[in-house]
Coordinates of C-alpha atoms (C1' of nucleotides) in Angstrom, one line a residue:
Chain A
M288 CA -0.2 0.0 0.0
T289 CA 1.7 3.3 -1.1
V290 CA 1.1 6.5 0.9
H291 CA 0.6 9.3 -1.5
N292 CA 2.1 12.9 -0.9
S293 CA -1.5 14.2 -0.7
E294 CA -2.2 11.9 2.5
I295 CA 0.8 13.0 4.2
A296 CA 0.3 16.6 3.7
D297 CA -3.7 16.1 4.8
S298 CA -2.1 14.9 8.2
F299 CA 0.4 17.5 8.8
E300 CA -2.5 20.2 8.0
K301 CA -4.9 18.5 10.2
L302 CA -2.3 18.2 12.8
A303 CA -1.6 22.2 12.2
D304 CA -5.2 22.8 12.4
L305 CA -5.7 20.7 15.8
L306 CA -2.3 22.4 17.0
E307 CA -3.6 26.0 16.6
I308 CA -6.8 25.6 18.1
E309 CA -4.7 24.2 21.3
G310 CA -3.0 27.0 21.0
A311 CA 0.3 26.0 20.1
N312 CA 3.2 28.1 19.2
Q313 CA 2.0 29.6 16.0
F314 CA 5.4 29.4 14.1
R315 CA 5.1 25.2 14.9
V316 CA 1.9 25.4 13.5
R317 CA 3.2 27.3 10.5
A318 CA 6.0 24.8 9.8
Y319 CA 3.4 21.8 9.5
R320 CA 1.6 24.0 6.9
N321 CA 4.9 24.7 5.0
A322 CA 5.8 21.5 5.2
A323 CA 2.5 20.0 4.2
S324 CA 2.6 22.7 1.0
T325 CA 6.2 21.4 0.0
I326 CA 4.9 17.5 0.1
R327 CA 1.8 18.3 -1.9
G328 CA 3.5 20.1 -4.8
Y329 CA 6.4 17.6 -5.0
P330 CA 6.7 16.0 -8.1
R331 CA 7.9 12.8 -6.8
S332 CA 6.3 10.6 -4.0
M333 CA 7.7 10.9 -0.3
A334 CA 7.6 7.0 -0.4
D335 CA 9.7 6.7 -3.6
L336 CA 12.1 9.4 -2.3
L337 CA 12.6 7.1 0.9
E338 CA 13.0 3.9 -1.1
D339 CA 16.1 5.7 -3.3
G340 CA 17.4 6.5 0.1
E341 CA 17.3 10.3 -0.1
D342 CA 17.4 12.8 2.8
L343 CA 14.0 14.4 3.3
S344 CA 15.4 17.1 5.2
E345 CA 16.9 18.7 2.4
L346 CA 13.5 19.6 1.1
P347 CA 12.6 23.3 1.8
G348 CA 10.5 23.6 5.1
I349 CA 11.6 20.2 6.2
G350 CA 13.7 19.4 8.7
N351 CA 15.0 16.4 10.8
D352 CA 11.9 16.0 12.9
L353 CA 9.6 16.3 9.9
A354 CA 11.9 14.0 7.7
Q355 CA 11.2 11.2 10.7
K356 CA 7.7 11.8 11.0
I357 CA 7.1 11.6 6.9
G358 CA 9.2 8.2 7.3
T359 CA 6.8 7.1 10.0
I360 CA 3.7 7.9 8.0
V361 CA 5.3 6.3 5.1
E362 CA 5.8 2.8 6.8
T363 CA 3.1 2.7 9.1
G364 CA 0.5 4.7 7.5
E365 CA 0.0 6.7 10.5
L366 CA 1.2 9.7 12.5
P367 CA 1.5 9.3 16.1
L368 CA 1.6 12.6 17.1
L369 CA -1.7 13.4 15.1
K370 CA -3.5 10.3 17.0
E371 CA -2.0 11.8 20.5
V372 CA -3.6 15.3 19.7
E373 CA -7.0 13.9 18.7
E374 CA -7.2 12.3 21.9
R375 CA -7.5 15.7 23.6
T376 CA -9.2 17.6 20.5
P377 CA -11.6 16.3 18.8
E378 CA -10.5 16.0 15.2
A379 CA -14.0 17.4 13.8
L380 CA -12.8 20.6 15.2
S381 CA -10.6 21.5 12.3
E382 CA -13.9 20.9 9.9
L383 CA -15.0 23.7 11.6
M384 CA -12.1 25.9 10.4
M385 CA -13.5 25.4 7.1
I386 CA -16.4 27.9 7.9
E387 CA -15.6 31.4 6.6
G388 CA -14.8 33.6 9.6
L389 CA -14.0 30.8 11.9
G390 CA -10.6 30.6 12.8
A391 CA -8.6 28.8 15.2
R392 CA -9.3 31.1 17.9
K393 CA -13.2 31.2 17.8
V394 CA -13.3 27.5 17.2
K395 CA -11.6 27.0 20.4
A396 CA -13.8 30.0 21.9
L397 CA -17.1 27.7 20.9
H398 CA -15.8 24.5 22.2
D399 CA -14.8 25.8 25.1
A400 CA -18.1 28.1 26.0
L401 CA -20.4 25.8 24.4
N402 CA -19.0 22.3 23.7
V403 CA -19.4 22.6 20.2
N404 CA -17.4 19.2 18.8
S405 CA -19.0 19.2 15.0
L406 CA -21.1 21.1 12.2
A407 CA -24.0 19.7 13.6
D408 CA -23.1 21.2 17.2
L409 CA -22.5 24.6 15.5
E410 CA -25.7 24.6 13.7
R411 CA -27.4 23.8 17.0
A412 CA -25.8 26.4 18.9
A413 CA -26.0 28.9 16.2
A414 CA -29.7 28.3 15.6
S415 CA -30.6 28.5 19.2
G416 CA -28.7 31.9 20.0
E417 CA -26.1 30.5 22.4
I418 CA -23.5 31.8 20.0
R419 CA -24.0 35.5 20.4
R420 CA -23.9 35.2 24.1
V421 CA -20.2 33.7 23.9
S422 CA -17.6 36.4 24.4
G423 CA -16.3 37.8 21.3
F424 CA -19.1 37.0 19.1
G425 CA -22.5 38.9 18.6
E426 CA -25.7 38.5 16.6
K427 CA -24.0 39.3 13.3
S428 CA -21.6 36.7 13.7
E429 CA -24.2 34.3 14.6
K430 CA -26.0 35.2 11.6
K431 CA -23.2 34.6 9.1
I432 CA -22.0 31.3 10.7
L433 CA -25.7 29.9 10.1
A434 CA -25.9 31.1 6.4
R435 CA -22.3 29.9 5.7
L436 CA -23.4 26.3 7.2
Q437 CA -26.1 26.1 4.7
K438 CA -23.8 26.6 1.8
Y439 CA -20.8 24.5 3.2
S440 CA -20.9 21.2 1.1
G441 CA -17.8 19.9 2.6
E442 CA -15.7 19.6 -0.2
E443 CA -13.4 22.4 -1.4
K444 CA -14.4 23.8 -4.5
R445 CA -12.3 25.1 -7.3
T446 CA -13.5 25.8 -10.7
R447 CA -11.7 24.7 -13.7
L448 CA -9.7 27.5 -15.7
I449 CA -12.2 27.6 -18.7
D450 CA -15.0 27.7 -16.7
A451 CA -13.4 30.5 -14.7
E452 CA -12.7 32.5 -17.7
E453 CA -16.4 32.4 -18.7
I454 CA -17.3 34.0 -15.5
G455 CA -14.5 36.5 -15.2
R456 CA -14.7 37.8 -19.0
P457 CA -18.2 39.4 -18.5
L458 CA -17.1 40.7 -15.1
I459 CA -14.1 42.4 -16.5
E460 CA -16.5 44.0 -19.0
H461 CA -18.8 45.5 -16.5
L462 CA -15.5 47.0 -14.6
E463 CA -14.4 48.4 -17.7
K464 CA -17.5 50.7 -17.9
A465 CA -16.6 52.2 -14.4
D466 CA -15.6 55.7 -14.4
G467 CA -12.1 56.4 -13.5
I468 CA -11.0 53.0 -13.9
K469 CA -7.6 52.6 -15.5
D470 CA -6.1 49.3 -15.4
I471 CA -7.6 46.0 -15.0
V472 CA -6.0 42.4 -14.5
I473 CA -7.6 38.9 -13.1
T474 CA -4.4 38.0 -10.8
G475 CA -4.1 35.1 -8.7
S476 CA -4.0 31.6 -9.7
Y477 CA -6.2 32.4 -12.8
R478 CA -2.8 34.7 -14.1
R479 CA -0.7 31.6 -13.1
R480 CA -2.8 29.5 -15.4
K481 CA -3.5 26.8 -12.9
E482 CA -5.8 23.9 -14.1
T483 CA -8.4 25.3 -11.4
V484 CA -9.0 28.3 -9.5
G485 CA -10.4 28.9 -5.9
D486 CA -11.7 32.4 -6.5
L487 CA -11.2 35.6 -8.8
D488 CA -8.7 38.2 -7.6
I489 CA -8.9 41.5 -9.8
L490 CA -6.7 44.2 -9.3
V491 CA -7.3 47.5 -10.7
T492 CA -5.8 50.9 -10.7
A493 CA -8.2 54.1 -10.9
K494 CA -8.8 57.6 -9.7
Q495 CA -8.8 58.9 -6.5
G496 CA -12.4 59.0 -5.2
S497 CA -13.8 56.8 -8.2
S498 CA -16.8 54.7 -7.6
V499 CA -15.0 51.6 -9.0
M500 CA -16.1 49.9 -5.6
D501 CA -19.9 50.7 -6.0
H502 CA -19.7 49.6 -9.8
F503 CA -18.4 46.3 -8.6
T504 CA -20.9 45.6 -5.7
S505 CA -23.4 46.5 -7.9
Y506 CA -22.6 44.0 -10.9
N507 CA -26.1 42.0 -11.5
E508 CA -24.3 38.4 -10.9
V509 CA -23.7 39.5 -7.3
D510 CA -25.3 37.1 -4.8
E511 CA -23.9 38.6 -1.4
I512 CA -21.1 41.2 -0.6
A513 CA -19.1 39.5 1.7
S514 CA -16.9 42.8 2.7
R515 CA -16.6 46.3 1.4
G516 CA -13.8 48.5 1.8
K517 CA -12.2 51.5 0.1
T518 CA -9.4 49.6 -1.3
R519 CA -10.7 45.8 -0.9
S520 CA -14.1 44.1 -1.6
T521 CA -15.2 40.6 -1.5
V522 CA -18.5 39.3 -3.1
F523 CA -19.9 35.9 -3.9
L524 CA -21.5 35.5 -7.3
Q525 CA -24.6 33.8 -8.0
S526 CA -22.3 30.9 -9.4
G527 CA -21.0 30.5 -6.2
M528 CA -17.8 32.0 -7.3
Q529 CA -16.1 34.4 -4.8
V530 CA -14.5 37.4 -6.3
D531 CA -11.8 39.8 -4.7
L532 CA -11.4 43.2 -6.0
R533 CA -8.6 45.5 -5.0
V534 CA -7.7 49.0 -5.9
V535 CA -4.1 50.5 -5.8
P536 CA -2.8 53.6 -6.7
Q537 CA -1.0 53.6 -10.2
V538 CA 2.7 53.9 -8.6
S539 CA 2.1 50.4 -7.0
F540 CA 0.5 48.7 -9.7
G541 CA 3.5 46.1 -10.7
A542 CA 4.0 45.2 -6.6
A543 CA 0.4 44.4 -6.5
Q544 CA 0.4 42.6 -9.5
I545 CA 2.6 40.4 -7.9
Y546 CA 1.6 40.1 -4.6
F547 CA -2.2 39.0 -6.0
T548 CA -0.9 36.9 -8.5
G549 CA 1.0 35.1 -5.9
S550 CA 1.4 32.5 -5.2
K551 CA 1.6 32.8 -1.3
S552 CA 5.0 30.9 -1.1
H553 CA 6.3 32.9 -4.0
N554 CA 5.6 35.9 -2.4
I555 CA 6.8 34.8 1.1
A556 CA 9.8 34.0 -0.5
L557 CA 10.4 37.2 -2.3
R558 CA 9.6 39.2 0.8
K559 CA 12.3 37.1 2.8
L560 CA 14.8 37.8 -0.3
G561 CA 14.0 41.5 0.1
I562 CA 14.5 41.3 3.9
R563 CA 18.0 40.2 3.3
K564 CA 18.6 42.7 1.2
G565 CA 17.3 45.4 3.7
F566 CA 14.0 46.2 2.0
K567 CA 10.3 45.8 2.8
V568 CA 8.4 44.4 0.1
N569 CA 4.4 44.6 0.4
E570 CA 1.6 45.1 -2.4
Y571 CA 2.4 49.1 -2.5
G572 CA 6.1 48.2 -3.5
V573 CA 9.5 48.0 -2.3
F574 CA 10.6 49.9 0.5
K575 CA 14.0 51.3 1.9
G576 CA 12.5 52.6 5.6
D577 CA 9.3 54.6 4.8
K578 CA 10.9 55.6 1.2
R579 CA 9.0 53.4 -2.0
V580 CA 12.2 52.6 -4.1
C581 CA 10.0 51.2 -6.6
G582 CA 6.7 49.4 -7.5
K583 CA 5.1 50.5 -10.4
T584 CA 6.3 47.6 -12.9
E585 CA 6.5 44.1 -12.0
E586 CA 9.9 44.2 -13.6
S587 CA 11.3 46.9 -11.6
V588 CA 10.3 45.3 -8.4
Y589 CA 11.9 42.0 -9.6
A590 CA 15.0 43.8 -10.4
K591 CA 15.4 45.5 -7.1
L592 CA 15.6 42.1 -5.6
G593 CA 18.3 41.1 -8.2
L594 CA 15.8 38.6 -10.2
A595 CA 14.7 38.4 -14.2
W596 CA 11.0 39.1 -14.4
I597 CA 9.6 36.0 -13.7
P598 CA 6.6 34.8 -15.8
P599 CA 3.3 34.3 -13.6
E600 CA 3.2 30.6 -14.5
L601 CA 6.4 29.7 -12.7
R602 CA 5.6 31.7 -9.6
E603 CA 5.1 28.6 -7.4
D604 CA 8.4 28.7 -5.0
H605 CA 9.6 25.5 -7.0
G606 CA 13.0 26.7 -7.7
E607 CA 12.2 30.0 -9.9
L608 CA 13.9 32.5 -7.5
E609 CA 17.1 30.4 -7.9
A610 CA 17.0 30.5 -11.8
A611 CA 16.1 34.0 -12.1
K612 CA 19.1 35.1 -9.9
K613 CA 21.5 33.5 -12.0
D614 CA 19.4 34.4 -15.2
K615 CA 18.8 30.6 -15.8
L616 CA 15.1 31.1 -16.1
P617 CA 13.5 28.6 -19.2
R618 CA 12.2 30.5 -22.3
L619 CA 9.1 29.3 -21.9
I620 CA 7.0 28.2 -25.0
T621 CA 4.1 30.4 -26.6
L622 CA 1.3 29.5 -28.6
N623 CA 2.9 31.3 -31.4
D624 CA 5.5 28.1 -31.4
I625 CA 2.8 25.5 -32.2
R626 CA 2.8 24.3 -35.8
G627 CA 0.3 21.6 -35.7
N628 CA -1.7 19.2 -33.7
L629 CA -1.2 15.9 -33.0
H630 CA -4.6 14.6 -31.7
A631 CA -8.1 14.9 -33.3
H632 CA -11.3 13.1 -34.0
T633 CA -13.6 13.5 -37.1
S634 CA -17.2 12.2 -37.3
A635 CA -15.7 8.8 -38.4
S636 CA -15.7 7.8 -34.6
D637 CA -17.1 10.2 -31.9
G638 CA -16.2 13.8 -33.2
H639 CA -18.2 16.2 -35.0
N640 CA -16.8 17.1 -38.3
S641 CA -15.3 15.8 -41.4
L642 CA -11.8 15.5 -42.2
K643 CA -12.0 18.4 -44.7
E644 CA -13.7 20.4 -42.3
M645 CA -10.7 19.6 -39.7
A646 CA -8.1 20.5 -41.5
E647 CA -9.2 23.4 -42.8
A648 CA -9.9 24.6 -39.3
A649 CA -6.2 23.9 -38.4
R650 CA -4.9 25.7 -41.5
D651 CA -7.1 28.7 -40.2
L652 CA -5.3 28.5 -37.1
G653 CA -1.9 28.6 -38.9
Y654 CA -0.9 25.2 -38.2
D655 CA 1.1 23.2 -40.9
Y656 CA 0.1 19.7 -39.9
L657 CA -3.0 18.2 -38.2
A658 CA -2.8 14.2 -37.2
I659 CA -6.5 12.5 -37.8
T660 CA -6.8 10.4 -34.7
D661 CA -10.0 8.3 -34.4
H662 CA -10.5 5.8 -31.9
S663 CA -9.5 2.1 -32.3
Q664 CA -12.2 -0.5 -32.6
R665 CA -12.2 -1.9 -29.1
L666 CA -13.8 1.6 -28.1
T667 CA -17.3 0.7 -29.5
V668 CA -19.2 3.4 -27.6
A669 CA -17.1 6.3 -29.7
N670 CA -17.8 3.9 -33.1
G671 CA -13.9 3.0 -33.0
L672 CA -12.2 2.2 -36.6
D673 CA -11.6 -1.3 -36.9
K674 CA -8.7 -2.6 -39.4
K675 CA -10.9 -2.0 -42.8
R676 CA -12.5 1.5 -41.9
L677 CA -9.0 2.9 -40.6
L678 CA -7.2 1.7 -44.0
A679 CA -10.2 3.4 -45.8
Q680 CA -9.5 6.8 -43.8
V681 CA -5.9 6.5 -44.9
R682 CA -6.7 6.2 -48.4
E683 CA -8.9 9.2 -48.1
I684 CA -6.4 11.4 -46.3
D685 CA -4.0 10.6 -49.1
R686 CA -6.6 11.7 -51.5
L687 CA -7.5 14.8 -49.6
N688 CA -3.9 15.9 -48.9
Q689 CA -3.3 16.1 -52.7
K690 CA -5.9 18.5 -52.9
L691 CA -5.5 20.5 -49.5
D692 CA -3.5 23.7 -49.4
G693 CA -1.3 24.7 -46.7
I694 CA -2.2 22.3 -44.3
V695 CA -1.2 18.5 -44.3
L696 CA -3.3 16.0 -42.6
L697 CA -1.0 13.1 -40.8
K698 CA -2.7 9.7 -40.7
S699 CA -2.9 8.2 -37.4
S700 CA -5.1 6.8 -34.5
E701 CA -5.9 6.8 -31.1
V702 CA -5.2 3.1 -30.4
D703 CA -6.7 1.4 -27.4
I704 CA -4.1 -0.1 -24.9
L705 CA -5.5 -3.6 -23.8
E706 CA -5.5 -4.7 -20.7
D707 CA -2.4 -7.1 -21.3
G708 CA -0.5 -4.0 -22.7
S709 CA -1.1 -5.3 -26.1
L710 CA -2.6 -2.6 -28.9
D711 CA -6.0 -2.9 -30.3
L712 CA -5.1 -3.1 -33.6
P713 CA -2.4 -5.7 -35.8
D714 CA 1.1 -4.0 -36.4
S715 CA 0.4 -4.6 -40.0
V716 CA -1.8 -1.9 -39.8
L717 CA -0.3 0.3 -37.4
R718 CA 2.8 0.4 -39.9
E719 CA 0.5 2.1 -42.2
L720 CA 0.0 5.2 -40.2
D721 CA 2.5 8.2 -39.9
F722 CA 2.7 7.7 -36.0
T723 CA 0.6 6.2 -33.5
V724 CA -1.4 8.0 -30.2
C725 CA -1.7 4.8 -27.7
A726 CA -4.2 5.6 -24.7
I727 CA -6.1 3.6 -21.9
H728 CA -9.9 3.9 -22.0
H729 CA -10.8 0.9 -19.9
R730 CA -10.0 -1.1 -16.7
F731 CA -8.9 2.1 -14.9
G732 CA -8.9 0.3 -11.7
L733 CA -6.1 -2.1 -12.1
S734 CA -3.7 -1.9 -9.2
R735 CA -0.6 0.4 -9.3
K736 CA 1.9 -2.2 -10.4
K737 CA -0.2 -3.8 -13.1
Q738 CA -1.4 -0.7 -14.4
T739 CA 2.4 0.6 -14.9
E740 CA 3.6 -2.6 -16.6
R741 CA 0.6 -2.4 -19.2
I742 CA 1.7 0.7 -20.4
L743 CA 5.3 -0.4 -20.1
R744 CA 4.8 -3.4 -22.2
A745 CA 2.6 -1.2 -24.6
M746 CA 5.2 0.8 -25.0
D747 CA 7.3 -2.1 -25.9
N748 CA 5.8 -2.3 -29.0
I749 CA 7.7 -0.6 -31.7
N750 CA 4.7 1.0 -33.3
F751 CA 4.0 2.9 -30.0
N752 CA 4.6 6.9 -30.4
I753 CA 2.9 9.2 -28.0
L754 CA 1.3 8.0 -25.0
A755 CA -2.3 9.9 -24.7
H756 CA -3.8 11.4 -21.7
P757 CA -1.2 9.7 -19.4
S758 CA -3.1 9.8 -15.8
G759 CA -6.7 9.2 -17.5
R760 CA -7.7 12.0 -14.9
L761 CA -10.6 14.5 -15.7
I762 CA -10.3 17.3 -13.1
N763 CA -13.1 17.4 -10.6
K764 CA -14.6 14.2 -11.7
R765 CA -12.1 11.3 -12.3
P766 CA -9.0 11.0 -10.1
P767 CA -6.0 9.7 -12.2
Y768 CA -5.7 5.9 -12.3
E769 CA -2.7 4.4 -10.3
T770 CA 0.5 4.6 -11.9
D771 CA 4.3 5.2 -11.2
M772 CA 4.5 8.2 -13.6
E773 CA 8.4 8.6 -13.3
K774 CA 8.8 4.9 -14.3
I775 CA 6.4 5.7 -17.2
L776 CA 8.6 8.6 -18.1
E777 CA 11.7 6.8 -17.8
A778 CA 10.6 4.2 -19.8
A779 CA 9.4 6.5 -22.8
R780 CA 12.9 8.0 -22.7
E781 CA 14.5 4.4 -23.3
R782 CA 11.9 3.6 -25.9
G783 CA 12.0 6.8 -27.8
C784 CA 8.2 7.1 -27.1
I785 CA 6.6 10.8 -27.1
V786 CA 4.0 11.7 -23.9
E787 CA 1.1 14.0 -24.7
L788 CA -0.1 16.9 -22.5
N789 CA -3.6 16.8 -23.6
A790 CA -5.1 20.1 -23.7
Q791 CA -8.8 19.7 -23.1
P792 CA -9.6 21.7 -20.0
Q793 CA -10.9 19.0 -18.4
R794 CA -8.0 16.8 -18.9
L795 CA -4.5 18.8 -19.0
D796 CA -2.9 15.8 -18.7
L797 CA 0.4 15.2 -18.1
T798 CA 0.3 17.6 -15.3
D799 CA 2.3 20.4 -14.6
E800 CA 4.7 18.5 -12.3
G801 CA 4.5 15.8 -14.8
C802 CA 6.0 18.4 -17.7
R803 CA 8.6 19.3 -15.6
M804 CA 9.7 15.6 -14.6
A805 CA 9.3 14.6 -18.2
R806 CA 11.8 17.8 -19.1
E807 CA 14.4 16.6 -16.8
L808 CA 14.2 13.1 -17.7
G809 CA 14.5 14.3 -21.4
V810 CA 10.9 13.1 -22.6
K811 CA 9.6 14.9 -25.5
I812 CA 5.9 16.2 -25.1
S813 CA 3.1 16.3 -27.5
I814 CA 1.0 19.3 -26.5
A815 CA -2.7 18.2 -28.6
T816 CA -6.2 19.4 -28.3
D817 CA -7.8 15.8 -29.0
A818 CA -10.4 18.1 -30.4
H819 CA -13.7 16.5 -31.2
S820 CA -14.9 19.3 -33.2
I821 CA -13.4 22.7 -35.1
S822 CA -13.9 24.6 -31.5
D823 CA -12.4 22.4 -29.4
M824 CA -8.9 23.4 -31.4
D825 CA -8.9 26.5 -29.5
H826 CA -8.1 24.8 -26.4
M827 CA -4.5 24.6 -27.5
R828 CA -3.9 27.6 -25.4
F829 CA -4.7 25.7 -22.0
G830 CA -2.4 22.8 -23.0
V831 CA 0.4 25.6 -23.6
D832 CA -0.4 27.6 -20.3
Q833 CA -0.2 24.3 -18.6
A834 CA 3.5 23.5 -20.3
R835 CA 4.7 26.9 -19.4
R836 CA 3.9 26.0 -15.7
G837 CA 5.9 22.7 -16.4
W838 CA 9.0 24.9 -17.3
L839 CA 8.8 23.5 -21.0
E840 CA 10.5 25.5 -23.6
K841 CA 9.9 25.1 -27.6
S842 CA 12.2 22.4 -28.0
D843 CA 10.8 20.3 -25.6
V844 CA 7.8 19.9 -27.5
V845 CA 7.5 17.8 -30.4
N846 CA 4.7 19.8 -32.1
C847 CA 6.9 22.7 -32.3
Q848 CA 8.7 21.2 -35.1
P849 CA 8.0 21.7 -38.7
L850 CA 7.0 18.9 -40.6
D851 CA 10.2 17.9 -42.5
K852 CA 11.5 17.0 -38.7
L853 CA 8.2 15.2 -37.4
A854 CA 9.1 11.6 -39.1
K855 CA 12.6 11.6 -37.3
L856 CA 10.8 12.1 -34.0
F857 CA 8.4 9.0 -35.1
T858 CA 11.2 6.5 -35.8
R859 CA 11.8 4.4 -32.8
Chain B
dG285 C1' 9.3 23.3 13.8
dC286 C1' 12.6 25.3 10.4
dC287 C1' 16.5 27.9 9.0
dG288 C1' 21.2 30.6 8.5
dT289 C1' 25.6 36.4 3.0
dT290 C1' 25.3 40.0 10.3
dT291 C1' 22.6 34.2 13.2
dT292 C1' 23.2 27.3 15.7
dC293 C1' 19.5 31.1 19.0
dG294 C1' 16.3 34.0 18.0
dG295 C1' 13.6 35.3 14.5
dC296 C1' 9.8 33.8 11.6
dC297 C1' 5.5 38.2 5.4
dC298 C1' 2.4 41.9 5.5
dG299 C1' -1.6 44.4 5.4
dA300 C1' -6.9 45.0 4.8
dC301 C1' -11.6 44.4 6.6
dT302 C1' -15.0 43.0 10.3
dG303 C1' -17.3 42.5 14.5
dT304 C1' -16.8 43.8 18.7
dT305 C1' -14.6 46.5 21.6
dT306 C1' -13.3 50.7 23.6
dT307 C1' -8.1 50.3 21.2
dC308 C1' -7.9 45.6 19.0
dA309 C1' -8.1 40.7 18.0
dG310 C1' -9.3 37.7 14.7
dT311 C1' -9.4 36.0 10.1
dC312 C1' -8.3 36.1 5.4
dG313 C1' -5.6 36.2 1.2

DNA sequence: GCCGTTTTCGGCCCGACTGTTTTCAGTCG
């Protein structure tokens, strides 16, 4: 039984919550939270690191004590200190902290005064009017608790980036109409192009005394105004999305962009660096004593700290500060670098458009080539093509290529990887194709070992070229199937296979961390839309965003290559 | 509990808003 990083991180976070409720040293509490964040974001599993004999105390925020505790969790699946703390402090109290407005102190106060130990206790106490009598609470906070409880579902809700764009776009249009507004930018994880966002953080500059806040809170989608000040307001939209608006003066715009773009750990690292250099860094600028020395642009702030400007996608405190210091940041791939698309479906299987329509759409995007990768025979629900139909399609593509101008269709197939690791079409047929895209579409529930072996065995086939959507996850819907991704990537490099970064906004698979690992291992990536219609081809930009988060450069991505270089990449 | 370009001890990012208080603690990002 493998212990996942997320489980270790969860244990540390829960321990931090309970210790905080008990009133433990706040820096000790923070140490557990920092460690949780390091572990959660780490590209390799703690279990694997330990197996390889690595020293975990080398990791940021993890010292000897926590390294030992991680070892215990990996070995036994349990954290004794957490058990011990849970004996004295009910573990459900940590869940109460999920209610907005309730932090450790208030949870403790309610526990001590009213013996509130669960969400149900909390609701009872609020409904019966007992909470307002506890010192530090009043009628308003009691009402808020009751209202929040009704909305609380127990799940942390994060919105897919594409959905966040749909919510954000009309709101920005609304804000642009405000009097006196100058700059508007959506910051936060949205600007870092994370696959999901928790809330929208909007930053604006505006003329002094303008009515931007009034304009913001009067947006017709606003369901609730949670707070409202001169420089900051928070609302909830009818979609449930939380939106924060901050207004700063123009001289602070760069510093504020950095601050609100985050990530939080990136900001903390920047501020610490500032302190070492004798500066104070905040959202208004970089200060020497009381004097602002810069802040108008992001570049000026980074430069003052001795750093090159860092693209938002890299701001996770995953080594970007060190790279920026040495001027060794990657030259991140851009959408303009993309020359073609290596995964697309037509109406022959489960797509919605014809070969010709798809080809013309790809040409309109400025691509040189588009690969047609309809499903293979096993995937009957998607009308997968058997040998006969695929060979007919191959001939049709040949004919069409004669007529097409400015775009070349590549002959391919999204071939099912069967449970035993064999491919769903005979080698004699696969050899007729320019290359193959291979994927798992069934039997997701195999053990980690079996699933990994299944993929490795499939890659042993000389006709295997690209591993499509390697984890099979659907964001917010289906977890990845269990695999040893590092092993798969190493095997891909050894065999000359390519791994896909599927650009569908609900997939984005490889993950950012997976991309980074692939790059470090020297595995080439195909960023592909898996388009099932003409309009899906626009999703390439989400794939590029994710690739940038994974530190990928143009040279790491096969579909940045011109057509005449592709064939070589598909020769094993 | 972690960490080190004045440190192995003594610090630990910083500011806005709310509600309850009577000058500020708690919460949040």
